[in-house]
Amino acid sequence: MTGWYYTQPMTQANPSNRLSSSRLGLSRWAGPPLILVTDEGRLPDPLAAAAALPPGSGVLLRHYGDPARVARAAALAALCRRRRLTLIVAADWRLAARLGAAGLHLPEGLARHGVLAPALGWLRRRRVLLTIAAHSPGALGRAAELGADAALVSPIFPSRSHPGAPVVGPVRLGLWKRLARQPLIALGGVTAATAGRLPRGTVAGLAAIDGLVPAERSRS
């Protein structure tokens, strides 16, 4: 595997609310067990949050609607190199290739209906990570068809990203785990408190926006 690839145990960037991959009984996958997910609305500038992550963490760059996405991505890529973080770029394989990112993330709709041949060709040539968003068992099947390294299942718990939306929950997540042919990463409302409700071994990673932001920034 090329790119920024580390599998050290890690803890949450927020010192008042730490997550430990070993304590939570996470299974394994080829990527990082803890991932900061960027969001232009709730985390406009992800650099400070990414800088607070310990080496071995991951950063999933979304910022889909950010007009400065390319420049922000370049700054984030440089930080990830310095901090030994795994950078995964969402939706845009060309940007991922330009940055030398360690992986590509496909939203569920793009995984189902997008023109994927160029992206998949780049993934095979560079042997980088592929993650796919999954909001249903059908999406897990599509992730398996595309040979995804992991599926980001969401929302596991109520979250500010999708207020009032139905959640997967720990019980249903356990059922989906039996159907999945790839490791699962939990996203949506994931904090130290809620992550402890996940059955041990159900997920290989935890992903969050607010849950990984340093306490003083999350209150702003």
mmCIF file with all atom_site columns, C-alpha atoms in Angstrom:
data_model
loop_
_atom_site.group_PDB
_atom_site.id
_atom_site.type_symbol
_atom_site.label_atom_id
_atom_site.label_alt_id
_atom_site.label_comp_id
_atom_site.label_asym_id
_atom_site.label_entity_id
_atom_site.label_seq_id
_atom_site.pdbx_PDB_ins_code
_atom_site.Cartn_x
_atom_site.Cartn_y
_atom_site.Cartn_z
_atom_site.occupancy
_atom_site.B_iso_or_equiv
_atom_site.pdbx_formal_charge
_atom_site.auth_seq_id
_atom_site.auth_comp_id
_atom_site.auth_asym_id
_atom_site.auth_atom_id
_atom_site.pdbx_PDB_model_num
ATOM 1   C CA . MET A 1 1   ? 0.000   0.000   0.000   1.00 0.00 ? 1   MET A CA 1
ATOM 2   C CA . THR A 1 2   ? 1.398   3.383   -0.993  1.00 0.00 ? 2   THR A CA 1
ATOM 3   C CA . GLY A 1 3   ? 0.700   6.802   0.482   1.00 0.00 ? 3   GLY A CA 1
ATOM 4   C CA . TRP A 1 4   ? 0.404   7.746   4.128   1.00 0.00 ? 4   TRP A CA 1
ATOM 5   C CA . TYR A 1 5   ? -0.393  4.445   5.770   1.00 0.00 ? 5   TYR A CA 1
ATOM 6   C CA . TYR A 1 6   ? -0.066  3.833   9.505   1.00 0.00 ? 6   TYR A CA 1
ATOM 7   C CA . THR A 1 7   ? -1.858  1.458   11.842  1.00 0.00 ? 7   THR A CA 1
ATOM 8   C CA . GLN A 1 8   ? -0.692  2.563   15.287  1.00 0.00 ? 8   GLN A CA 1
ATOM 9   C CA . PRO A 1 9   ? -3.268  2.541   18.109  1.00 0.00 ? 9   PRO A CA 1
ATOM 10  C CA . MET A 1 10  ? -4.584  6.066   18.585  1.00 0.00 ? 10  MET A CA 1
ATOM 11  C CA . THR A 1 11  ? -6.723  8.241   20.792  1.00 0.00 ? 11  THR A CA 1
ATOM 12  C CA . GLN A 1 12  ? -9.156  11.034  20.116  1.00 0.00 ? 12  GLN A CA 1
ATOM 13  C CA . ALA A 1 13  ? -7.794  14.524  19.566  1.00 0.00 ? 13  ALA A CA 1
ATOM 14  C CA . ASN A 1 14  ? -10.127 15.954  22.204  1.00 0.00 ? 14  ASN A CA 1
ATOM 15  C CA . PRO A 1 15  ? -8.234  15.326  25.483  1.00 0.00 ? 15  PRO A CA 1
ATOM 16  C CA . SER A 1 16  ? -11.399 15.602  27.565  1.00 0.00 ? 16  SER A CA 1
ATOM 17  C CA . ASN A 1 17  ? -13.127 12.780  25.703  1.00 0.00 ? 17  ASN A CA 1
ATOM 18  C CA . ARG A 1 18  ? -10.607 10.197  24.477  1.00 0.00 ? 18  ARG A CA 1
ATOM 19  C CA . LEU A 1 19  ? -11.257 7.222   22.256  1.00 0.00 ? 19  LEU A CA 1
ATOM 20  C CA . SER A 1 20  ? -8.975  4.195   22.280  1.00 0.00 ? 20  SER A CA 1
ATOM 21  C CA . SER A 1 21  ? -9.223  1.716   19.420  1.00 0.00 ? 21  SER A CA 1
ATOM 22  C CA . SER A 1 22  ? -8.036  -1.140  21.624  1.00 0.00 ? 22  SER A CA 1
ATOM 23  C CA . ARG A 1 23  ? -10.383 -0.303  24.485  1.00 0.00 ? 23  ARG A CA 1
ATOM 24  C CA . LEU A 1 24  ? -13.354 -0.155  22.117  1.00 0.00 ? 24  LEU A CA 1
ATOM 25  C CA . GLY A 1 25  ? -12.577 -3.548  20.593  1.00 0.00 ? 25  GLY A CA 1
ATOM 26  C CA . LEU A 1 26  ? -12.231 -2.439  16.990  1.00 0.00 ? 26  LEU A CA 1
ATOM 27  C CA . SER A 1 27  ? -11.488 -5.035  14.349  1.00 0.00 ? 27  SER A CA 1
ATOM 28  C CA . ARG A 1 28  ? -8.812  -4.343  11.721  1.00 0.00 ? 28  ARG A CA 1
ATOM 29  C CA . TRP A 1 29  ? -8.692  -2.953  8.220   1.00 0.00 ? 29  TRP A CA 1
ATOM 30  C CA . ALA A 1 30  ? -5.943  -1.641  5.941   1.00 0.00 ? 30  ALA A CA 1
ATOM 31  C CA . GLY A 1 31  ? -6.508  1.981   6.933   1.00 0.00 ? 31  GLY A CA 1
ATOM 32  C CA . PRO A 1 32  ? -6.596  4.073   10.101  1.00 0.00 ? 32  PRO A CA 1
ATOM 33  C CA . PRO A 1 33  ? -8.962  3.117   12.950  1.00 0.00 ? 33  PRO A CA 1
ATOM 34  C CA . LEU A 1 34  ? -9.868  6.766   13.651  1.00 0.00 ? 34  LEU A CA 1
ATOM 35  C CA . ILE A 1 35  ? -10.857 9.221   10.910  1.00 0.00 ? 35  ILE A CA 1
ATOM 36  C CA . LEU A 1 36  ? -11.586 12.936  11.024  1.00 0.00 ? 36  LEU A CA 1
ATOM 37  C CA . VAL A 1 37  ? -14.276 13.777  8.451   1.00 0.00 ? 37  VAL A CA 1
ATOM 38  C CA . THR A 1 38  ? -14.190 17.355  7.162   1.00 0.00 ? 38  THR A CA 1
ATOM 39  C CA . ASP A 1 39  ? -17.340 19.391  6.619   1.00 0.00 ? 39  ASP A CA 1
ATOM 40  C CA . GLU A 1 40  ? -17.434 22.918  5.216   1.00 0.00 ? 40  GLU A CA 1
ATOM 41  C CA . GLY A 1 41  ? -20.431 23.842  7.385   1.00 0.00 ? 41  GLY A CA 1
ATOM 42  C CA . ARG A 1 42  ? -19.434 22.441  10.757  1.00 0.00 ? 42  ARG A CA 1
ATOM 43  C CA . LEU A 1 43  ? -15.654 22.460  10.338  1.00 0.00 ? 43  LEU A CA 1
ATOM 44  C CA . PRO A 1 44  ? -14.832 25.142  7.748   1.00 0.00 ? 44  PRO A CA 1
ATOM 45  C CA . ASP A 1 45  ? -11.070 25.017  8.381   1.00 0.00 ? 45  ASP A CA 1
ATOM 46  C CA . PRO A 1 46  ? -10.070 21.431  9.219   1.00 0.00 ? 46  PRO A CA 1
ATOM 47  C CA . LEU A 1 47  ? -6.347  22.134  9.584   1.00 0.00 ? 47  LEU A CA 1
ATOM 48  C CA . ALA A 1 48  ? -6.407  22.793  13.336  1.00 0.00 ? 48  ALA A CA 1
ATOM 49  C CA . ALA A 1 49  ? -8.427  19.665  14.036  1.00 0.00 ? 49  ALA A CA 1
ATOM 50  C CA . ALA A 1 50  ? -6.187  17.575  11.784  1.00 0.00 ? 50  ALA A CA 1
ATOM 51  C CA . ALA A 1 51  ? -3.072  18.982  13.447  1.00 0.00 ? 51  ALA A CA 1
ATOM 52  C CA . ALA A 1 52  ? -4.392  17.789  16.825  1.00 0.00 ? 52  ALA A CA 1
ATOM 53  C CA . LEU A 1 53  ? -4.690  14.177  15.660  1.00 0.00 ? 53  LEU A CA 1
ATOM 54  C CA . PRO A 1 54  ? -1.967  11.753  16.717  1.00 0.00 ? 54  PRO A CA 1
ATOM 55  C CA . PRO A 1 55  ? 0.131   10.082  14.003  1.00 0.00 ? 55  PRO A CA 1
ATOM 56  C CA . GLY A 1 56  ? -1.689  7.135   12.474  1.00 0.00 ? 56  GLY A CA 1
ATOM 57  C CA . SER A 1 57  ? -5.060  8.871   12.333  1.00 0.00 ? 57  SER A CA 1
ATOM 58  C CA . GLY A 1 58  ? -6.917  9.502   9.101   1.00 0.00 ? 58  GLY A CA 1
ATOM 59  C CA . VAL A 1 59  ? -8.494  12.546  7.468   1.00 0.00 ? 59  VAL A CA 1
ATOM 60  C CA . LEU A 1 60  ? -11.370 12.227  5.005   1.00 0.00 ? 60  LEU A CA 1
ATOM 61  C CA . LEU A 1 61  ? -11.584 15.399  2.935   1.00 0.00 ? 61  LEU A CA 1
ATOM 62  C CA . ARG A 1 62  ? -15.141 16.165  1.881   1.00 0.00 ? 62  ARG A CA 1
ATOM 63  C CA . HIS A 1 63  ? -15.733 19.950  1.675   1.00 0.00 ? 63  HIS A CA 1
ATOM 64  C CA . TYR A 1 64  ? -17.761 19.292  -1.473  1.00 0.00 ? 64  TYR A CA 1
ATOM 65  C CA . GLY A 1 65  ? -19.126 22.826  -1.813  1.00 0.00 ? 65  GLY A CA 1
ATOM 66  C CA . ASP A 1 66  ? -16.003 24.715  -0.803  1.00 0.00 ? 66  ASP A CA 1
ATOM 67  C CA . PRO A 1 67  ? -14.863 27.009  -3.647  1.00 0.00 ? 67  PRO A CA 1
ATOM 68  C CA . ALA A 1 68  ? -11.350 26.850  -2.174  1.00 0.00 ? 68  ALA A CA 1
ATOM 69  C CA . ARG A 1 69  ? -11.392 23.059  -1.989  1.00 0.00 ? 69  ARG A CA 1
ATOM 70  C CA . VAL A 1 70  ? -8.279  22.517  -4.107  1.00 0.00 ? 70  VAL A CA 1
ATOM 71  C CA . ALA A 1 71  ? -6.156  24.997  -2.156  1.00 0.00 ? 71  ALA A CA 1
ATOM 72  C CA . ARG A 1 72  ? -7.468  23.717  1.157   1.00 0.00 ? 72  ARG A CA 1
ATOM 73  C CA . ALA A 1 73  ? -6.789  20.154  0.059   1.00 0.00 ? 73  ALA A CA 1
ATOM 74  C CA . ALA A 1 74  ? -3.187  21.014  -0.805  1.00 0.00 ? 74  ALA A CA 1
ATOM 75  C CA . ALA A 1 75  ? -2.622  22.546  2.629   1.00 0.00 ? 75  ALA A CA 1
ATOM 76  C CA . LEU A 1 76  ? -4.239  19.563  4.292   1.00 0.00 ? 76  LEU A CA 1
ATOM 77  C CA . ALA A 1 77  ? -2.122  17.145  2.253   1.00 0.00 ? 77  ALA A CA 1
ATOM 78  C CA . ALA A 1 78  ? 1.062   18.886  3.353   1.00 0.00 ? 78  ALA A CA 1
ATOM 79  C CA . LEU A 1 79  ? -0.044  18.705  6.984   1.00 0.00 ? 79  LEU A CA 1
ATOM 80  C CA . CYS A 1 80  ? -0.887  15.017  6.633   1.00 0.00 ? 80  CYS A CA 1
ATOM 81  C CA . ARG A 1 81  ? 2.596   14.312  5.335   1.00 0.00 ? 81  ARG A CA 1
ATOM 82  C CA . ARG A 1 82  ? 4.188   16.144  8.246   1.00 0.00 ? 82  ARG A CA 1
ATOM 83  C CA . ARG A 1 83  ? 1.907   14.538  10.833  1.00 0.00 ? 83  ARG A CA 1
ATOM 84  C CA . ARG A 1 84  ? 1.935   11.037  9.305   1.00 0.00 ? 84  ARG A CA 1
ATOM 85  C CA . LEU A 1 85  ? -1.820  11.042  8.752   1.00 0.00 ? 85  LEU A CA 1
ATOM 86  C CA . THR A 1 86  ? -3.694  8.998   6.154   1.00 0.00 ? 86  THR A CA 1
ATOM 87  C CA . LEU A 1 87  ? -5.409  11.351  3.695   1.00 0.00 ? 87  LEU A CA 1
ATOM 88  C CA . ILE A 1 88  ? -8.516  10.100  1.874   1.00 0.00 ? 88  ILE A CA 1
ATOM 89  C CA . VAL A 1 89  ? -10.165 12.383  -0.691  1.00 0.00 ? 89  VAL A CA 1
ATOM 90  C CA . ALA A 1 90  ? -13.897 12.151  -1.337  1.00 0.00 ? 90  ALA A CA 1
ATOM 91  C CA . ALA A 1 91  ? -15.444 11.963  -4.811  1.00 0.00 ? 91  ALA A CA 1
ATOM 92  C CA . ASP A 1 92  ? -12.581 13.406  -6.895  1.00 0.00 ? 92  ASP A CA 1
ATOM 93  C CA . TRP A 1 93  ? -9.993  10.815  -7.919  1.00 0.00 ? 93  TRP A CA 1
ATOM 94  C CA . ARG A 1 94  ? -8.064  13.352  -9.980  1.00 0.00 ? 94  ARG A CA 1
ATOM 95  C CA . LEU A 1 95  ? -7.587  15.564  -6.939  1.00 0.00 ? 95  LEU A CA 1
ATOM 96  C CA . ALA A 1 96  ? -6.606  12.512  -4.905  1.00 0.00 ? 96  ALA A CA 1
ATOM 97  C CA . ALA A 1 97  ? -4.039  11.586  -7.548  1.00 0.00 ? 97  ALA A CA 1
ATOM 98  C CA . ARG A 1 98  ? -2.653  15.124  -7.721  1.00 0.00 ? 98  ARG A CA 1
ATOM 99  C CA . LEU A 1 99  ? -2.194  15.200  -3.944  1.00 0.00 ? 99  LEU A CA 1
ATOM 100 C CA . GLY A 1 100 ? -0.724  11.709  -3.739  1.00 0.00 ? 100 GLY A CA 1
ATOM 101 C CA . ALA A 1 101 ? -3.505  10.788  -1.330  1.00 0.00 ? 101 ALA A CA 1
ATOM 102 C CA . ALA A 1 102 ? -3.643  7.403   0.343   1.00 0.00 ? 102 ALA A CA 1
ATOM 103 C CA . GLY A 1 103 ? -7.226  6.758   -0.668  1.00 0.00 ? 103 GLY A CA 1
ATOM 104 C CA . LEU A 1 104 ? -10.458 7.697   -2.408  1.00 0.00 ? 104 LEU A CA 1
ATOM 105 C CA . HIS A 1 105 ? -13.913 7.825   -0.838  1.00 0.00 ? 105 HIS A CA 1
ATOM 106 C CA . LEU A 1 106 ? -17.059 7.428   -2.935  1.00 0.00 ? 106 LEU A CA 1
ATOM 107 C CA . PRO A 1 107 ? -20.417 8.774   -1.741  1.00 0.00 ? 107 PRO A CA 1
ATOM 108 C CA . GLU A 1 108 ? -23.158 6.174   -2.117  1.00 0.00 ? 108 GLU A CA 1
ATOM 109 C CA . GLY A 1 109 ? -24.783 7.847   -5.124  1.00 0.00 ? 109 GLY A CA 1
ATOM 110 C CA . LEU A 1 110 ? -21.501 8.133   -6.986  1.00 0.00 ? 110 LEU A CA 1
ATOM 111 C CA . ALA A 1 111 ? -20.687 4.505   -6.230  1.00 0.00 ? 111 ALA A CA 1
ATOM 112 C CA . ARG A 1 112 ? -24.029 3.455   -7.745  1.00 0.00 ? 112 ARG A CA 1
ATOM 113 C CA . HIS A 1 113 ? -24.341 5.742   -10.747 1.00 0.00 ? 113 HIS A CA 1
ATOM 114 C CA . GLY A 1 114 ? -21.024 7.465   -11.383 1.00 0.00 ? 114 GLY A CA 1
ATOM 115 C CA . VAL A 1 115 ? -18.599 6.913   -14.244 1.00 0.00 ? 115 VAL A CA 1
ATOM 116 C CA . LEU A 1 116 ? -16.082 4.947   -12.230 1.00 0.00 ? 116 LEU A CA 1
ATOM 117 C CA . ALA A 1 117 ? -13.744 3.314   -14.751 1.00 0.00 ? 117 ALA A CA 1
ATOM 118 C CA . PRO A 1 118 ? -11.056 6.047   -14.590 1.00 0.00 ? 118 PRO A CA 1
ATOM 119 C CA . ALA A 1 119 ? -11.186 6.155   -10.790 1.00 0.00 ? 119 ALA A CA 1
ATOM 120 C CA . LEU A 1 120 ? -11.025 2.389   -10.448 1.00 0.00 ? 120 LEU A CA 1
ATOM 121 C CA . GLY A 1 121 ? -8.148  2.252   -12.902 1.00 0.00 ? 121 GLY A CA 1
ATOM 122 C CA . TRP A 1 122 ? -6.200  4.766   -10.820 1.00 0.00 ? 122 TRP A CA 1
ATOM 123 C CA . LEU A 1 123 ? -6.997  2.840   -7.637  1.00 0.00 ? 123 LEU A CA 1
ATOM 124 C CA . ARG A 1 124 ? -5.669  -0.385  -9.125  1.00 0.00 ? 124 ARG A CA 1
ATOM 125 C CA . ARG A 1 125 ? -2.524  1.227   -10.501 1.00 0.00 ? 125 ARG A CA 1
ATOM 126 C CA . ARG A 1 126 ? -1.657  3.082   -7.319  1.00 0.00 ? 126 ARG A CA 1
ATOM 127 C CA . ARG A 1 127 ? -2.965  0.430   -4.918  1.00 0.00 ? 127 ARG A CA 1
ATOM 128 C CA . VAL A 1 128 ? -4.570  3.013   -2.648  1.00 0.00 ? 128 VAL A CA 1
ATOM 129 C CA . LEU A 1 129 ? -7.514  2.670   -0.293  1.00 0.00 ? 129 LEU A CA 1
ATOM 130 C CA . LEU A 1 130 ? -11.134 2.752   -1.453  1.00 0.00 ? 130 LEU A CA 1
ATOM 131 C CA . THR A 1 131 ? -13.930 3.537   0.983   1.00 0.00 ? 131 THR A CA 1
ATOM 132 C CA . ILE A 1 132 ? -17.607 3.802   0.094   1.00 0.00 ? 132 ILE A CA 1
ATOM 133 C CA . ALA A 1 133 ? -20.499 5.398   1.962   1.00 0.00 ? 133 ALA A CA 1
ATOM 134 C CA . ALA A 1 134 ? -23.266 2.975   2.898   1.00 0.00 ? 134 ALA A CA 1
ATOM 135 C CA . HIS A 1 135 ? -26.702 3.840   4.235   1.00 0.00 ? 135 HIS A CA 1
ATOM 136 C CA . SER A 1 136 ? -28.309 0.484   3.450   1.00 0.00 ? 136 SER A CA 1
ATOM 137 C CA . PRO A 1 137 ? -27.461 -3.206  3.007   1.00 0.00 ? 137 PRO A CA 1
ATOM 138 C CA . GLY A 1 138 ? -27.689 -2.684  -0.747  1.00 0.00 ? 138 GLY A CA 1
ATOM 139 C CA . ALA A 1 139 ? -24.900 -0.147  -0.567  1.00 0.00 ? 139 ALA A CA 1
ATOM 140 C CA . LEU A 1 140 ? -22.773 -2.688  1.285   1.00 0.00 ? 140 LEU A CA 1
ATOM 141 C CA . GLY A 1 141 ? -23.284 -5.041  -1.638  1.00 0.00 ? 141 GLY A CA 1
ATOM 142 C CA . ARG A 1 142 ? -22.188 -2.348  -4.059  1.00 0.00 ? 142 ARG A CA 1
ATOM 143 C CA . ALA A 1 143 ? -19.098 -1.706  -1.941  1.00 0.00 ? 143 ALA A CA 1
ATOM 144 C CA . ALA A 1 144 ? -18.229 -5.389  -2.211  1.00 0.00 ? 144 ALA A CA 1
ATOM 145 C CA . GLU A 1 145 ? -18.719 -5.340  -5.992  1.00 0.00 ? 145 GLU A CA 1
ATOM 146 C CA . LEU A 1 146 ? -16.264 -2.459  -6.294  1.00 0.00 ? 146 LEU A CA 1
ATOM 147 C CA . GLY A 1 147 ? -13.725 -4.124  -4.033  1.00 0.00 ? 147 GLY A CA 1
ATOM 148 C CA . ALA A 1 148 ? -13.881 -1.454  -1.339  1.00 0.00 ? 148 ALA A CA 1
ATOM 149 C CA . ASP A 1 149 ? -11.430 -1.713  1.524   1.00 0.00 ? 149 ASP A CA 1
ATOM 150 C CA . ALA A 1 150 ? -14.128 -0.487  3.919   1.00 0.00 ? 150 ALA A CA 1
ATOM 151 C CA . ALA A 1 151 ? -17.655 0.914   4.012   1.00 0.00 ? 151 ALA A CA 1
ATOM 152 C CA . LEU A 1 152 ? -18.521 4.019   6.024   1.00 0.00 ? 152 LEU A CA 1
ATOM 153 C CA . VAL A 1 153 ? -21.912 3.208   7.528   1.00 0.00 ? 153 VAL A CA 1
ATOM 154 C CA . SER A 1 154 ? -24.019 6.143   8.692   1.00 0.00 ? 154 SER A CA 1
ATOM 155 C CA . PRO A 1 155 ? -25.715 7.577   10.556  1.00 0.00 ? 155 PRO A CA 1
ATOM 156 C CA . ILE A 1 156 ? -25.096 5.177   13.422  1.00 0.00 ? 156 ILE A CA 1
ATOM 157 C CA . PHE A 1 157 ? -26.417 7.583   16.066  1.00 0.00 ? 157 PHE A CA 1
ATOM 158 C CA . PRO A 1 158 ? -28.341 10.879  15.881  1.00 0.00 ? 158 PRO A CA 1
ATOM 159 C CA . SER A 1 159 ? -26.079 13.592  14.543  1.00 0.00 ? 159 SER A CA 1
ATOM 160 C CA . ARG A 1 160 ? -26.098 17.268  13.686  1.00 0.00 ? 160 ARG A CA 1
ATOM 161 C CA . SER A 1 161 ? -25.344 16.444  10.068  1.00 0.00 ? 161 SER A CA 1
ATOM 162 C CA . HIS A 1 162 ? -28.708 14.699  9.639   1.00 0.00 ? 162 HIS A CA 1
ATOM 163 C CA . PRO A 1 163 ? -31.076 15.958  12.368  1.00 0.00 ? 163 PRO A CA 1
ATOM 164 C CA . GLY A 1 164 ? -34.150 13.769  12.699  1.00 0.00 ? 164 GLY A CA 1
ATOM 165 C CA . ALA A 1 165 ? -32.914 11.202  10.183  1.00 0.00 ? 165 ALA A CA 1
ATOM 166 C CA . PRO A 1 166 ? -33.426 7.490   10.936  1.00 0.00 ? 166 PRO A CA 1
ATOM 167 C CA . VAL A 1 167 ? -30.333 5.964   12.473  1.00 0.00 ? 167 VAL A CA 1
ATOM 168 C CA . VAL A 1 168 ? -28.769 2.555   11.948  1.00 0.00 ? 168 VAL A CA 1
ATOM 169 C CA . GLY A 1 169 ? -28.116 1.929   15.635  1.00 0.00 ? 169 GLY A CA 1
ATOM 170 C CA . PRO A 1 170 ? -25.902 -0.710  17.272  1.00 0.00 ? 170 PRO A CA 1
ATOM 171 C CA . VAL A 1 171 ? -28.308 -3.637  16.796  1.00 0.00 ? 171 VAL A CA 1
ATOM 172 C CA . ARG A 1 172 ? -28.911 -3.097  13.085  1.00 0.00 ? 172 ARG A CA 1
ATOM 173 C CA . LEU A 1 173 ? -25.224 -2.407  12.592  1.00 0.00 ? 173 LEU A CA 1
ATOM 174 C CA . GLY A 1 174 ? -24.491 -5.845  14.022  1.00 0.00 ? 174 GLY A CA 1
ATOM 175 C CA . LEU A 1 175 ? -26.890 -7.387  11.507  1.00 0.00 ? 175 LEU A CA 1
ATOM 176 C CA . TRP A 1 176 ? -25.301 -5.468  8.644   1.00 0.00 ? 176 TRP A CA 1
ATOM 177 C CA . LYS A 1 177 ? -21.907 -6.675  9.775   1.00 0.00 ? 177 LYS A CA 1
ATOM 178 C CA . ARG A 1 178 ? -23.021 -10.246 9.056   1.00 0.00 ? 178 ARG A CA 1
ATOM 179 C CA . LEU A 1 179 ? -23.963 -9.253  5.506   1.00 0.00 ? 179 LEU A CA 1
ATOM 180 C CA . ALA A 1 180 ? -20.890 -7.170  4.757   1.00 0.00 ? 180 ALA A CA 1
ATOM 181 C CA . ARG A 1 181 ? -17.899 -8.529  2.878   1.00 0.00 ? 181 ARG A CA 1
ATOM 182 C CA . GLN A 1 182 ? -15.676 -5.635  3.883   1.00 0.00 ? 182 GLN A CA 1
ATOM 183 C CA . PRO A 1 183 ? -14.787 -3.939  7.182   1.00 0.00 ? 183 PRO A CA 1
ATOM 184 C CA . LEU A 1 184 ? -17.212 -1.314  8.471   1.00 0.00 ? 184 LEU A CA 1
ATOM 185 C CA . ILE A 1 185 ? -16.438 2.157   9.773   1.00 0.00 ? 185 ILE A CA 1
ATOM 186 C CA . ALA A 1 186 ? -19.001 3.859   12.014  1.00 0.00 ? 186 ALA A CA 1
ATOM 187 C CA . LEU A 1 187 ? -19.961 7.454   11.191  1.00 0.00 ? 187 LEU A CA 1
ATOM 188 C CA . GLY A 1 188 ? -22.636 9.731   12.578  1.00 0.00 ? 188 GLY A CA 1
ATOM 189 C CA . GLY A 1 189 ? -22.982 10.818  16.198  1.00 0.00 ? 189 GLY A CA 1
ATOM 190 C CA . VAL A 1 190 ? -19.827 8.946   17.159  1.00 0.00 ? 190 VAL A CA 1
ATOM 191 C CA . THR A 1 191 ? -18.323 10.113  20.468  1.00 0.00 ? 191 THR A CA 1
ATOM 192 C CA . ALA A 1 192 ? -16.469 8.373   23.269  1.00 0.00 ? 192 ALA A CA 1
ATOM 193 C CA . ALA A 1 193 ? -19.816 7.774   24.988  1.00 0.00 ? 193 ALA A CA 1
ATOM 194 C CA . THR A 1 194 ? -21.731 6.437   21.983  1.00 0.00 ? 194 THR A CA 1
ATOM 195 C CA . ALA A 1 195 ? -18.833 4.404   20.594  1.00 0.00 ? 195 ALA A CA 1
ATOM 196 C CA . GLY A 1 196 ? -18.889 2.346   23.755  1.00 0.00 ? 196 GLY A CA 1
ATOM 197 C CA . ARG A 1 197 ? -22.367 1.124   22.776  1.00 0.00 ? 197 ARG A CA 1
ATOM 198 C CA . LEU A 1 198 ? -21.090 -0.591  19.635  1.00 0.00 ? 198 LEU A CA 1
ATOM 199 C CA . PRO A 1 199 ? -20.649 -4.369  19.971  1.00 0.00 ? 199 PRO A CA 1
ATOM 200 C CA . ARG A 1 200 ? -16.983 -5.291  20.119  1.00 0.00 ? 200 ARG A CA 1
ATOM 201 C CA . GLY A 1 201 ? -15.569 -6.329  16.768  1.00 0.00 ? 201 GLY A CA 1
ATOM 202 C CA . THR A 1 202 ? -18.466 -4.856  14.779  1.00 0.00 ? 202 THR A CA 1
ATOM 203 C CA . VAL A 1 203 ? -16.500 -1.994  13.257  1.00 0.00 ? 203 VAL A CA 1
ATOM 204 C CA . ALA A 1 204 ? -12.897 -1.561  12.206  1.00 0.00 ? 204 ALA A CA 1
ATOM 205 C CA . GLY A 1 205 ? -12.884 2.205   12.543  1.00 0.00 ? 205 GLY A CA 1
ATOM 206 C CA . LEU A 1 206 ? -14.632 5.270   13.896  1.00 0.00 ? 206 LEU A CA 1
ATOM 207 C CA . ALA A 1 207 ? -15.228 8.435   11.880  1.00 0.00 ? 207 ALA A CA 1
ATOM 208 C CA . ALA A 1 208 ? -16.513 11.764  13.132  1.00 0.00 ? 208 ALA A CA 1
ATOM 209 C CA . ILE A 1 209 ? -16.590 15.512  12.618  1.00 0.00 ? 209 ILE A CA 1
ATOM 210 C CA . ASP A 1 210 ? -17.360 17.061  16.017  1.00 0.00 ? 210 ASP A CA 1
ATOM 211 C CA . GLY A 1 211 ? -16.181 13.991  17.905  1.00 0.00 ? 211 GLY A CA 1
ATOM 212 C CA . LEU A 1 212 ? -12.580 14.600  16.873  1.00 0.00 ? 212 LEU A CA 1
ATOM 213 C CA . VAL A 1 213 ? -12.496 18.388  17.187  1.00 0.00 ? 213 VAL A CA 1
ATOM 214 C CA . PRO A 1 214 ? -10.558 19.785  20.171  1.00 0.00 ? 214 PRO A CA 1
ATOM 215 C CA . ALA A 1 215 ? -12.929 20.840  22.943  1.00 0.00 ? 215 ALA A CA 1
ATOM 216 C CA . GLU A 1 216 ? -12.313 24.592  22.651  1.00 0.00 ? 216 GLU A CA 1
ATOM 217 C CA . ARG A 1 217 ? -13.050 24.514  18.888  1.00 0.00 ? 217 ARG A CA 1
ATOM 218 C CA . SER A 1 218 ? -16.178 22.339  19.178  1.00 0.00 ? 218 SER A CA 1
ATOM 219 C CA . ARG A 1 219 ? -17.731 24.956  21.521  1.00 0.00 ? 219 ARG A CA 1
ATOM 220 C CA . SER A 1 220 ? -17.125 27.825  19.106  1.00 0.00 ? 220 SER A CA 1
#
